[in-house]
Coordinates of C-alpha atoms and ligand atoms in Angstrom, one line a residue:
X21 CA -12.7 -6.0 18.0
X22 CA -13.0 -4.8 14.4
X23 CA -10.3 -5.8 12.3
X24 CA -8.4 -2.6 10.6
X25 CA -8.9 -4.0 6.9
X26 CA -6.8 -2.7 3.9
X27 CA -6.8 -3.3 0.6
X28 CA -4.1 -2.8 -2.2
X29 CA -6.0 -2.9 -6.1
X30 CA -5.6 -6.4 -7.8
X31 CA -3.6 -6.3 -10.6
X32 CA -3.5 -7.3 -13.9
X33 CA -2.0 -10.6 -15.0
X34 CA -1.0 -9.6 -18.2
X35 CA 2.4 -7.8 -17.2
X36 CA 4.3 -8.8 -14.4
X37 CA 4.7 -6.6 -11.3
X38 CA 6.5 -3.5 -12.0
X39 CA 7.6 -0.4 -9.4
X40 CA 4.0 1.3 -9.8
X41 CA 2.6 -2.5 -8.5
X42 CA 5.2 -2.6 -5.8
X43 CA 4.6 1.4 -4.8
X44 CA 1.0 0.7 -3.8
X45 CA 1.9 -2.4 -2.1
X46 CA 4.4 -1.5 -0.2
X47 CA 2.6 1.7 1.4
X48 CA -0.2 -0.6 2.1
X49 CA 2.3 -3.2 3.6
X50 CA 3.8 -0.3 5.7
X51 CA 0.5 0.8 7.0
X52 CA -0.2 -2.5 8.0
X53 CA 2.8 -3.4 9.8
X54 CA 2.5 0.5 11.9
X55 CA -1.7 -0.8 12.3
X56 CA 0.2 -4.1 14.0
X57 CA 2.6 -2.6 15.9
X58 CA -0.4 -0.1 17.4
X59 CA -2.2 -3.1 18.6
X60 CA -4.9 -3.2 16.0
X61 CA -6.2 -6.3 14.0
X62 CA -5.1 -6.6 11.0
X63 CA -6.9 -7.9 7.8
X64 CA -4.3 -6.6 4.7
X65 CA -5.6 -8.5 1.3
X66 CA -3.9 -8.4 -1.6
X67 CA -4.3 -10.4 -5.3
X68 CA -5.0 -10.3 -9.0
X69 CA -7.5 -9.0 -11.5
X70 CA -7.9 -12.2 -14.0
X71 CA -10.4 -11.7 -16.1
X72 CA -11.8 -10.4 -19.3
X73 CA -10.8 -9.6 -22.9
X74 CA -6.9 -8.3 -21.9
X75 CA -6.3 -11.2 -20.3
X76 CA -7.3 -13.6 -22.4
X77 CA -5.5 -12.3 -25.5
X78 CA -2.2 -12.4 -23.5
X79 CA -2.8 -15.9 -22.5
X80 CA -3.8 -17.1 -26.2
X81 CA -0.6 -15.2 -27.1
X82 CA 1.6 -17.1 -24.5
X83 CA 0.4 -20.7 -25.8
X84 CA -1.1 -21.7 -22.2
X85 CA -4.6 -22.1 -21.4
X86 CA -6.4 -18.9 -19.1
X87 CA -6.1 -20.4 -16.2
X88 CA -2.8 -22.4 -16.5
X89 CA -1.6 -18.5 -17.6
X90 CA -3.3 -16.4 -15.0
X91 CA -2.4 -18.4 -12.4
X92 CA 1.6 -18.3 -13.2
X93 CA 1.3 -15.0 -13.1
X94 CA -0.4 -14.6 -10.1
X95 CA 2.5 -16.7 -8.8
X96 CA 4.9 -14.1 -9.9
X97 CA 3.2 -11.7 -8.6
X98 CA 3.2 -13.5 -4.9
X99 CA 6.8 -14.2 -5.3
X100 CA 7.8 -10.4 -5.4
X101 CA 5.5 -9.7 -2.3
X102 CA 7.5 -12.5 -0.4
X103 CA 11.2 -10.7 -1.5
X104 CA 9.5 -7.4 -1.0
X105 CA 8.4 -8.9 2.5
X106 CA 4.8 -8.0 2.1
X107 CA 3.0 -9.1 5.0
X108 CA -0.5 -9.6 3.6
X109 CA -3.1 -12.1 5.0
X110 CA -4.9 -13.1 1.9
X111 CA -4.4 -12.7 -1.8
X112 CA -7.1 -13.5 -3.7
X113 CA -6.9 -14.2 -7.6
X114 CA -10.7 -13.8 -9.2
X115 CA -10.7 -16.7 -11.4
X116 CA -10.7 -18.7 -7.9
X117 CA -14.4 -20.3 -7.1
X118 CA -14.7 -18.6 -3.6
X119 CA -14.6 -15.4 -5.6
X120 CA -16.4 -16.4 -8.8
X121 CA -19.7 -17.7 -6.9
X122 CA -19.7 -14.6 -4.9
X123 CA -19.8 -11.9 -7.6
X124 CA -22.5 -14.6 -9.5
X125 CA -24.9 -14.4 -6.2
X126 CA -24.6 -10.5 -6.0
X127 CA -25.2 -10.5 -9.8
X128 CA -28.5 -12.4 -9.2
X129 CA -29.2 -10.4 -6.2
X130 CA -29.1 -6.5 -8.2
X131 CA -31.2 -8.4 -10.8
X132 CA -33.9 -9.5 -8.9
X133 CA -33.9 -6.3 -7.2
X134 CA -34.3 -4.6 -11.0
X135 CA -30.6 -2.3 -9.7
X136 CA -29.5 -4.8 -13.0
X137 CA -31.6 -5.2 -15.8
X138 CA -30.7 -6.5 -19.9
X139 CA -30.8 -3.6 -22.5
X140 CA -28.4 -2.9 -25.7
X141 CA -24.8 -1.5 -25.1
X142 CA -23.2 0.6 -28.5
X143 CA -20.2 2.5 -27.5
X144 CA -16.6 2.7 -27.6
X145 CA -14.5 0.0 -25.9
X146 CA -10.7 0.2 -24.7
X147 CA -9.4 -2.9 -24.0
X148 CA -6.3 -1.9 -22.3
X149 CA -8.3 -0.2 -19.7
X150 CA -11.6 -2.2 -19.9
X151 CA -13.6 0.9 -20.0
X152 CA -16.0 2.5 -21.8
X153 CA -16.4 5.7 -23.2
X154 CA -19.3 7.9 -25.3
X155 CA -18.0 9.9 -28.5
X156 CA -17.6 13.1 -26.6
X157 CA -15.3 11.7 -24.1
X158 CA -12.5 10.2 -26.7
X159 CA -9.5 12.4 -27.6
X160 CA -9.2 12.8 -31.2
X161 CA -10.9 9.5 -31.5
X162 CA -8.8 7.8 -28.9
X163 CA -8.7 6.1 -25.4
X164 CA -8.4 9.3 -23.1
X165 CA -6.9 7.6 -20.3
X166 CA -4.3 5.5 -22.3
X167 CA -3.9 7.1 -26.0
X168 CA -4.8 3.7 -27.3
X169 CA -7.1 2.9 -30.2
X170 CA -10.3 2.1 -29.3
X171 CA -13.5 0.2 -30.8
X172 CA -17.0 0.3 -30.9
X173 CA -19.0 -2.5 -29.7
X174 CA -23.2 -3.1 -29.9
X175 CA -24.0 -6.1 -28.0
X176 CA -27.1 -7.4 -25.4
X177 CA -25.8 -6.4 -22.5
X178 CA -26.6 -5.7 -18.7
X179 CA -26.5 -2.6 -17.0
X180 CA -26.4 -1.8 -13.4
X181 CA -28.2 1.7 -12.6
X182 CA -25.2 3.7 -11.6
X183 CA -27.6 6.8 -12.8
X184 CA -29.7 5.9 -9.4
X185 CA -27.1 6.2 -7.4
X186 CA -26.1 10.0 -8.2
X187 CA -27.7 11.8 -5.2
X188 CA -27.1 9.9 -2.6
X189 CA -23.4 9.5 -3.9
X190 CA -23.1 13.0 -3.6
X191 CA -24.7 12.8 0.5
X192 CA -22.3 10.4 1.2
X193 CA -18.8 12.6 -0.3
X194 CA -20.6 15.6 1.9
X195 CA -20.8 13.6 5.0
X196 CA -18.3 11.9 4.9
X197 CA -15.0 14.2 4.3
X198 CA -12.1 11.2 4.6
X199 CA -14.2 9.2 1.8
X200 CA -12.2 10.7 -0.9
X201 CA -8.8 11.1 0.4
X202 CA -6.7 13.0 0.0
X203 CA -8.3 16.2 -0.4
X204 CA -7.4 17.7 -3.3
X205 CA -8.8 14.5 -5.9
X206 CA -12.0 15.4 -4.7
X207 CA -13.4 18.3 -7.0
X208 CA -12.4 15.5 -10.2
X209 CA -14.9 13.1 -8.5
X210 CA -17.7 15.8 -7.5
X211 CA -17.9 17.0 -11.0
X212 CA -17.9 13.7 -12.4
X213 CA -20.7 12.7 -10.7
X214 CA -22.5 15.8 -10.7
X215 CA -22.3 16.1 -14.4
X216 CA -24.5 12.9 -14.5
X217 CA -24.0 9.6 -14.2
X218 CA -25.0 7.2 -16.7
X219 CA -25.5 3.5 -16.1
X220 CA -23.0 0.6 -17.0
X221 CA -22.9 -2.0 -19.2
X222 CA -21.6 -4.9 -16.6
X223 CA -21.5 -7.9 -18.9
X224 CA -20.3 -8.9 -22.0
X225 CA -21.2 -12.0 -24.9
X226 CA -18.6 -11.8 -27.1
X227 CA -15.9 -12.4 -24.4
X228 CA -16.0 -16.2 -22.4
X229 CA -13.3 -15.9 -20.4
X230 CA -14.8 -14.2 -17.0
X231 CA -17.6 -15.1 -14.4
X232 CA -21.3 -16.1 -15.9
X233 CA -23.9 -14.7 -15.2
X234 CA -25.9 -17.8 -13.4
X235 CA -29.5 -17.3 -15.1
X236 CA -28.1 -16.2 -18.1
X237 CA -24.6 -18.0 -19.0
X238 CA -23.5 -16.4 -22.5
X239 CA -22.9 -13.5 -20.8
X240 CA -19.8 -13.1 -18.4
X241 CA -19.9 -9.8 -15.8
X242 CA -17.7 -7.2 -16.6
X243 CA -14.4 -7.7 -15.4
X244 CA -15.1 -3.9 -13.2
X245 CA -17.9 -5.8 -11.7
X246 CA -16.0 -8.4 -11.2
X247 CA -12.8 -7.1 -9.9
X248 CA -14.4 -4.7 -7.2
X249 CA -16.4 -7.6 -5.8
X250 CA -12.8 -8.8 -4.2
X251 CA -12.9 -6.8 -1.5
X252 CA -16.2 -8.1 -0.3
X253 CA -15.4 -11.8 -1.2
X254 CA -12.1 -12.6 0.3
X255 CA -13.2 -11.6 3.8
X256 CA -16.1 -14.3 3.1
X257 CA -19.3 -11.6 2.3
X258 CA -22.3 -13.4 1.9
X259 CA -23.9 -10.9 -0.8
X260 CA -27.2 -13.0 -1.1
X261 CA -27.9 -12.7 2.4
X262 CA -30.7 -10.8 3.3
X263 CA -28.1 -9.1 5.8
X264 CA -24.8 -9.4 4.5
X265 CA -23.5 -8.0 7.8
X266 CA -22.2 -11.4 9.2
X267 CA -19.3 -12.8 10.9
X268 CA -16.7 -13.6 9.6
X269 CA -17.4 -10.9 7.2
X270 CA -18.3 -8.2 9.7
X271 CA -15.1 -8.3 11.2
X272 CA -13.4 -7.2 8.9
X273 CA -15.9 -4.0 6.8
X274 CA -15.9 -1.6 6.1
X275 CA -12.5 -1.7 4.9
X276 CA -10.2 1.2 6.7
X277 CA -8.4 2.3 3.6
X278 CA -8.8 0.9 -0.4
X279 CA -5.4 2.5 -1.5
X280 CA -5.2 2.9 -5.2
X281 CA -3.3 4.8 -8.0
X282 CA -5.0 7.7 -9.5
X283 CA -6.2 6.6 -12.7
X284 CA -8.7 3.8 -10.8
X285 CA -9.9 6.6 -8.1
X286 CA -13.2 6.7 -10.2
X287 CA -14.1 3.1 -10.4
X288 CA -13.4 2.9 -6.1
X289 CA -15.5 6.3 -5.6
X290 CA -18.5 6.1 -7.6
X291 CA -19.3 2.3 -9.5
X292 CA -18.1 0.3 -6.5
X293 CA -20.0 2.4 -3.4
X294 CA -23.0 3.0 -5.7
X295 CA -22.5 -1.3 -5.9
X296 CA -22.6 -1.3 -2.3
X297 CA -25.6 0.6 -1.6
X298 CA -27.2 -1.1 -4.0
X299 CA -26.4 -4.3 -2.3
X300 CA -27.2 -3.1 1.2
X301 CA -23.7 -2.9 2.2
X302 CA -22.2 0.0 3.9
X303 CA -19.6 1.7 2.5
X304 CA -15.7 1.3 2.8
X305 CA -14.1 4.5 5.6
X306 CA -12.0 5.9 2.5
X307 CA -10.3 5.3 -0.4
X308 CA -6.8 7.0 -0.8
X309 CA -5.3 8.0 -4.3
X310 CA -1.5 8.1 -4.7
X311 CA -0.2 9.6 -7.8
X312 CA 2.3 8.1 -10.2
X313 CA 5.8 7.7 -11.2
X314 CA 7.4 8.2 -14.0
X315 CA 11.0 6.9 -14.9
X316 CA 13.7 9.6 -15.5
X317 CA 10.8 11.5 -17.1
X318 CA 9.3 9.1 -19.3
X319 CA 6.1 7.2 -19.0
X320 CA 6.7 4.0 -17.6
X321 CA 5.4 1.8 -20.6
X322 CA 6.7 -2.0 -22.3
X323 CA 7.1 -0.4 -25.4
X324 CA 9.8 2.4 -24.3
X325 CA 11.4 -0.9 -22.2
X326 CA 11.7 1.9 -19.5
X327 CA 9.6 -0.5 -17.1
X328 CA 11.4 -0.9 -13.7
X329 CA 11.7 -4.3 -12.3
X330 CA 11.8 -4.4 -8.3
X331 CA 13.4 -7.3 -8.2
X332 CA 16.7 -5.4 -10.1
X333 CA 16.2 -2.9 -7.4
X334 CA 16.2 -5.7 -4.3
X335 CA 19.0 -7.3 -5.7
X336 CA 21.2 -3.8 -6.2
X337 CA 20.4 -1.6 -3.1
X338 CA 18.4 -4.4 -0.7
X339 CA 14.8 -4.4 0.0
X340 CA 14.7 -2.2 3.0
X341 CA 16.5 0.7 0.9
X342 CA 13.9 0.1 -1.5
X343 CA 11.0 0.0 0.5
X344 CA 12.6 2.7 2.7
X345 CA 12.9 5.0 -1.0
X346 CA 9.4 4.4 -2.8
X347 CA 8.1 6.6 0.1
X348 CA 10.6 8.5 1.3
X349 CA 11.2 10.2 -2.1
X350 CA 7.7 11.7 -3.0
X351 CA 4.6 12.6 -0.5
X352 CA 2.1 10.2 -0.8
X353 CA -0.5 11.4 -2.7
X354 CA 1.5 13.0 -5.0
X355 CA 3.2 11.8 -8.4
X356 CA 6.6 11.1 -8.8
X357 CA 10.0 10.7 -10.6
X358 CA 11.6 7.6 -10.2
X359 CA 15.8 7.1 -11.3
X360 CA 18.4 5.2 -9.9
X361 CA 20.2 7.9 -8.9
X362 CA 18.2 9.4 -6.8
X363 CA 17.6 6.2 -4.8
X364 CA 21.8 5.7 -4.8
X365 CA 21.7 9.4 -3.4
X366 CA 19.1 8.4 -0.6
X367 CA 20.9 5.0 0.0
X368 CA 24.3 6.9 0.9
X369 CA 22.5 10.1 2.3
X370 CA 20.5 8.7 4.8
X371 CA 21.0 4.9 5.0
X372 CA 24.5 4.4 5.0
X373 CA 25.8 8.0 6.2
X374 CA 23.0 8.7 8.7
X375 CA 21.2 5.7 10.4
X376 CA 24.3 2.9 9.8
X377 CA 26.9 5.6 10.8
X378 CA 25.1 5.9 13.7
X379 CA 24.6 2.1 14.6
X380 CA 28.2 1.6 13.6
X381 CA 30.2 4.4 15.8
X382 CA 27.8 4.0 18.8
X383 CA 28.3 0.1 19.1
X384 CA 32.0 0.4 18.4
X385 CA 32.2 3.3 21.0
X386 CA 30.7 1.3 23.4
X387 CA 32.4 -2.3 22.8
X388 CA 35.7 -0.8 22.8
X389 CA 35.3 1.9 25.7
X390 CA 32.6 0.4 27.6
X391 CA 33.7 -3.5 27.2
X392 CA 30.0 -3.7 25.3
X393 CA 27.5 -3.0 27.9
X394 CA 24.8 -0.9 27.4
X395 CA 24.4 1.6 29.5
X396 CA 21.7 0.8 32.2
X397 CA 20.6 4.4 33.3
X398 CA 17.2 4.6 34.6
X399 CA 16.0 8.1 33.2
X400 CA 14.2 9.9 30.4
X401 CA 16.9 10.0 27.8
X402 CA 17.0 14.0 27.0
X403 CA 17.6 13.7 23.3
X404 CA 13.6 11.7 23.3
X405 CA 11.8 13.8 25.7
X406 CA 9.4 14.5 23.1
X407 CA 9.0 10.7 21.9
X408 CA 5.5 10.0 23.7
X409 CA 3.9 13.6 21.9
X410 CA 6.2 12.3 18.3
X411 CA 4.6 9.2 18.3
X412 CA 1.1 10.5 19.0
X413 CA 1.8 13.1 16.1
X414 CA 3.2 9.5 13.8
X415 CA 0.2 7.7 14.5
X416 CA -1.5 10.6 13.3
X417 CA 0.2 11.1 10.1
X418 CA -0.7 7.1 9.4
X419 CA -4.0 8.1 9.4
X420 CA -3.4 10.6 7.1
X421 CA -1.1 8.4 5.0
X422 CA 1.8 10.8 4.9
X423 CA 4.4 8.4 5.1
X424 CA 6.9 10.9 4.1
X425 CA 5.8 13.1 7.2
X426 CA 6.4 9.8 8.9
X427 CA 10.0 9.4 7.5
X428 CA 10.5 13.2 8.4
X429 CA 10.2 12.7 11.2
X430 CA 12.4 9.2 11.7
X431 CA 15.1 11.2 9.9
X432 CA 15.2 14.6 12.2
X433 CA 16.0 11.8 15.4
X434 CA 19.1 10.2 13.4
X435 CA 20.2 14.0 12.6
X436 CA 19.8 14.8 16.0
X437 CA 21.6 12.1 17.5
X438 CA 24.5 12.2 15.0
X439 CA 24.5 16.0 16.0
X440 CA 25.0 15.0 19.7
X441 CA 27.8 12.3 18.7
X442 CA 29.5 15.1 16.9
X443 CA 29.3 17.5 19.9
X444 CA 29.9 15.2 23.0
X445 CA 33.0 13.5 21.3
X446 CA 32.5 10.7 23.2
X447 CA 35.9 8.6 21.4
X448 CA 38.1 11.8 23.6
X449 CA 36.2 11.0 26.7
X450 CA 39.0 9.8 29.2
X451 CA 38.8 6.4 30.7
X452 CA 38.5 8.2 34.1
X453 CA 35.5 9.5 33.3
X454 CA 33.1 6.7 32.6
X455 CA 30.2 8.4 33.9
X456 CA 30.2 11.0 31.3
X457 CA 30.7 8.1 29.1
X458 CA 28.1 6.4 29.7
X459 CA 25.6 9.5 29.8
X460 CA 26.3 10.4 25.9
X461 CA 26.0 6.5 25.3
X462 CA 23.3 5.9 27.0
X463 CA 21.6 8.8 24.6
X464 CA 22.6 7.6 21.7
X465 CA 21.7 3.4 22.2
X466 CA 18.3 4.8 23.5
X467 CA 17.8 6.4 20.5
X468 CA 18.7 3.7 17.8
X469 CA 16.3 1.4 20.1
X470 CA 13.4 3.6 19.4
X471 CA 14.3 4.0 15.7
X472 CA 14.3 0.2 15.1
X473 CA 10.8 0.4 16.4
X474 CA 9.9 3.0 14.2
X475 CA 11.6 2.0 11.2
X476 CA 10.2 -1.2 11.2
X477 CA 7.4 -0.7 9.2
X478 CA 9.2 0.6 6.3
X479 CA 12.3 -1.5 7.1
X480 CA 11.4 -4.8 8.5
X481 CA 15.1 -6.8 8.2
X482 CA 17.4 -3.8 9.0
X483 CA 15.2 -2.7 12.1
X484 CA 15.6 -6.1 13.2
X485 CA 19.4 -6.4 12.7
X486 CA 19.5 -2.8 14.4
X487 CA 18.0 -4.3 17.3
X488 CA 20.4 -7.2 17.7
X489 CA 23.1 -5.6 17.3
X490 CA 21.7 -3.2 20.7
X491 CA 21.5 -6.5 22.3
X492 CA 18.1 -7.0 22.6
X493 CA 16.6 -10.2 23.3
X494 CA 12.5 -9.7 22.7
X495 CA 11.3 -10.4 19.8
X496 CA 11.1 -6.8 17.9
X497 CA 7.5 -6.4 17.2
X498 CA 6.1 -7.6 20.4
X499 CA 8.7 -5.3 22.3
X500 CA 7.6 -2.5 20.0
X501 CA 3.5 -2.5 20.4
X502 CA 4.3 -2.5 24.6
X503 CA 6.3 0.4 23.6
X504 CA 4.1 2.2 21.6
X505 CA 0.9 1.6 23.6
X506 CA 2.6 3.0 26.4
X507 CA 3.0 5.9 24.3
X508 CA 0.2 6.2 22.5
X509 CA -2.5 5.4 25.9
X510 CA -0.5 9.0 27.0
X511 CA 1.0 7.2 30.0
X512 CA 4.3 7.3 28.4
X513 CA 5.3 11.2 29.3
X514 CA 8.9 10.1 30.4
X515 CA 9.5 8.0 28.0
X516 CA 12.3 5.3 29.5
X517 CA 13.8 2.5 26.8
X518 CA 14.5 0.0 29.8
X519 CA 17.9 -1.9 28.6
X520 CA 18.3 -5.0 30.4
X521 CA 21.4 -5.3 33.1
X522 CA 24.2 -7.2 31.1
X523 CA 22.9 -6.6 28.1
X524 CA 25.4 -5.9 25.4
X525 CA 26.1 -4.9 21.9
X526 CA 27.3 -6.9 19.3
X527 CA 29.7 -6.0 16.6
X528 CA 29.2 -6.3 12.8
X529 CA 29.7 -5.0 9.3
X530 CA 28.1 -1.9 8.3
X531 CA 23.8 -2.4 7.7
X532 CA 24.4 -0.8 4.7
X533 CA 27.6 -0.3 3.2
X534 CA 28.6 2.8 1.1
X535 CA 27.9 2.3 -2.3
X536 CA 29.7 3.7 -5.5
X537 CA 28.1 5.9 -8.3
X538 CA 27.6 3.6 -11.1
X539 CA 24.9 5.5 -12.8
X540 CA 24.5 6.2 -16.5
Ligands
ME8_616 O1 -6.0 -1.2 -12.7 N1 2.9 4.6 -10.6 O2 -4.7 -3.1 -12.4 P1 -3.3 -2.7 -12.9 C1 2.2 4.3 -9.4 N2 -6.9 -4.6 -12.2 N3 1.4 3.3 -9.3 C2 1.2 2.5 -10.3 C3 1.8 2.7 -11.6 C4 2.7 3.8 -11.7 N4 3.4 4.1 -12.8 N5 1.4 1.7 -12.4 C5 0.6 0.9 -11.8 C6 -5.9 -2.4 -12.4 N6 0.4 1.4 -10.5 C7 -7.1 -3.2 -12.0 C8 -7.4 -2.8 -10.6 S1 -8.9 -3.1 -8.4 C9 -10.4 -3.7 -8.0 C10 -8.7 -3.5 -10.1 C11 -0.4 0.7 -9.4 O3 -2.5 -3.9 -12.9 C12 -1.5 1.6 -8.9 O4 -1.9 1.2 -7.7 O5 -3.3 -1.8 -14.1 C13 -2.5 1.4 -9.9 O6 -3.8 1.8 -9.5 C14 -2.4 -0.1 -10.1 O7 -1.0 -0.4 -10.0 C15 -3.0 -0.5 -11.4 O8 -2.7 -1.9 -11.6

């Protein structure tokens, strides 16, 4: 079976991960845990973007050599995916050989197919986003995308003819809709590339740290060039292969989803599929651009000191509130406004008031009226008779990546079953009447067991502390994909949440206690 394969960008190792890094890995580490849960093969790769001239002014300013620097950031950077509990399978740095004699044989390969050839580059260079850009595209003589100064550079250079490409660029947008995703990015790209495509400069002399070129070593490939070729590389592409189509490589492309941020939406949808075809590879299913946040307003930059460390955020509020915020807050796709109040609102709102309130009066209900045992009943629960078609319609917003639909969604069944708490008073039910009893219980367990299934994606350590505390013995994921297959395969129309007999709750603090407003 084909491996679902998706990709986050690879960042930058001069700065250290920030919440725009951890916003795009995150929804990608979401995806990937729902993919699991749904029975697919995963392949989720992750890593960093090492070379070229940023990089190696940040390591000559921090006093260590390139690699020694690149690679302690790249440890940074792998440390916040383990507290963030990223679940990737790979993360690849470029400055790594596997990588680095990759992106040389593909190098070799457009040359000798003439798709490279050596002429003279003279335009203007911005380091900070190691781009180029003609005269007519700089703002009032600066970088457009950043505002930074730029320079103009004439060197030998090779290009790669992008300007080839154009038409059948254009073919593949037409025919294939979910390419450019979502929707409303595409016009930006359509225009771009209809307005003419010139080709790219995609190596450089004056710069040594980055990837030779074999034949030709005083030139090093452009770290676009470069950086792209990840995603063929770490699932083990053979590019000099006359078909590059091979195991284990063929497992895993075309990638299911390159998620980006919005400014790099270009580089995925023109330079890197016009790459492909000119390598004879077919082309990823779709690239998604999210948009960006901003903090309390501002530009997220080092200079304003306004840069939001996630770890801050992990050690304040918990990782699952985090995770559970950075896509609950905005729709994906969109841009956003990030502040710390707004994530303490969310945290008491709907963590601590909603799903923990929920956990915390329907386990104490049922140890102290019930002597812990979960209600056995062997029946549809009414408050999920419409789980099998909800989860058809989840699955569905995955696709789409509207996580927030998703978390809609999760929310409406806490409302609901906090609704039902309210109404059935089950604390006033007499002891005489256990039955009843164990009815509105049975309603309400069945219903936290499916939202620890559902949650999990976005809240991998507090879905699994929701389970134990329902008394559950499986192991949460493999319990959930049974769950959700049955759903998904449409056998599930009663949906039943099968307790075991004996099986009771256990008894604990508050998943996540109310927290004060300490905001400035
Ligand atoms: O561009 N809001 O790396 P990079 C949301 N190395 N997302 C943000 C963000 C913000 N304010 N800031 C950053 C590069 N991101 C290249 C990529 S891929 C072959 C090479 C996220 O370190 C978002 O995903 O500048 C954005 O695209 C990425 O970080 C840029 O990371």
């Amino acid at each position: 079976m084909k491996k679902f394969y998706i990709t986050t960008p690879i960042y930058y190792v001069n700065s250290l991960p920030h919440i725009g890094h951890a916003y795009t890995t995150v929804a990608s580490d979401v995806l990937a845990r729902w993919k699991r849960l749904s029975g697919r093969d995963v392949f989720f790769l992750t890593g960093t973007d090492e070379h070229g001239g940023k990089i190696a002014q940040a390591s000559s300013e921090s006093g260590e050599k390139p690699k020694e620097f690149v690679n302690r950031i790249a440890g940074e950077y792998k440390a916040r995916w383990r507290l963030l509990n990223i679940s990737n399978d790979d993360f690849i740095q470029t400055s790594e050989p596997r990588h680095m004699e990759r992106v040389q044989a593909a190098f070799e390969k457009l040359l000798k197919s003439g798709d490279i050839y050596k002429g003279i580059y003279e335009d203007w260079y911005c380091i900070s986003d190691e781009a180029y850009f003609s005269e007519s595209e700089l703002q009032e003589g600066k970088c457009p995308t950043c505002g930074r100064a730029v320079s103009k550079l004439k060197e030998e250079s090779y290009f790669f003819k992008l300007s080839k490409f154009e038409s059948r660029l254009l073919d593949h947008y037409e025919k294939n809709p979910d390419f450019l995703s979502p929707k409303f990015r595409r016009n930006e790209i359509l225009n771009f590339v209809k307005s003419g495509l010139r080709d790219l400069s995609v190596s450089r002399t004056r710069i040594d740290w980055g990837i030779p070129v074999l034949s030709d070593p005083k030139h090093v490939v452009y770290v676009w060039f470069d950086a792209l070729m990840n995603y063929i590389t770490a699932p083990g592409c053979d590019p000099a292969a006359s078909n590059p189509m091979q195991p284990p490589f063929s497992q895993c492309w075309p990638a299911d989803v390159h998620m980006v941020g919005k400014e790099i939406f270009r580089f995925h949808t023109v330079i890197w599929p016009a790459m492909l075809m000119a390598l004879g590879i077919p082309l990823p299913k779709k690239v998604f651009a999210h948009g960006w946040w901003t903090v309390e307003g501002a530009k997220m930059s080092k200079s304003t000191g306004n840069v939001v460390d996630p770890q801050k955020m992990v050690e304040e509020y918990g990782v699952d509130a985090f995770r559970y915020f950075l896509l609950r807050e905005v729709p994906f796709g969109t841009d956003g406004d990030f502040s710390e109040r707004a994530l303490l609102m969310r945290y008491n709102s709907e963590l601590a008031n909603n799903l923990g309130n929920l956990l915390q009066r329907t386990t104490t209900i049922i140890s102290k009226n019930l002597d812990g045992l979960v209600p056995n009943l062997k029946y549809s629960p009414a408050l999920l008779q419409e789980f099998p078609e909800l989860i058809k319609k989840t699955d569905g917003f995955y696709d789409e990546l509207a996580f927030g639909d998703v978390l809609e969604a999760i929310v409406g069944i806490m409302v609901k079953t906090n609704q039902f708490i309210d109404v059935k008073k089950p604390w006033a039910i007499p002891a005489d009447q256990k039955g009843d009893l164990q009815k509105v219980m049975y309603e309400c367990i069945s219903s936290l067991k499916v939202l620890a299934v559902l949650l999990f994606p976005f809240m991998p350590e507090k879905s699994r502390l929701i389970w134990e505390r329902i008394g559950e013995k499986e192991e949460l994921s493999t319990a959930a994909v049974a769950l959700l297959q049955a759903a998904l395969s449409g056998k599930g129309r009663e949906f039943q949440p099968h307790f075991s007999s004996g099986q009771t709750v256990a008894k604990g603090e508050p998943i996540f206690p109310r927290k004060a407003g300490i905001l400035k």
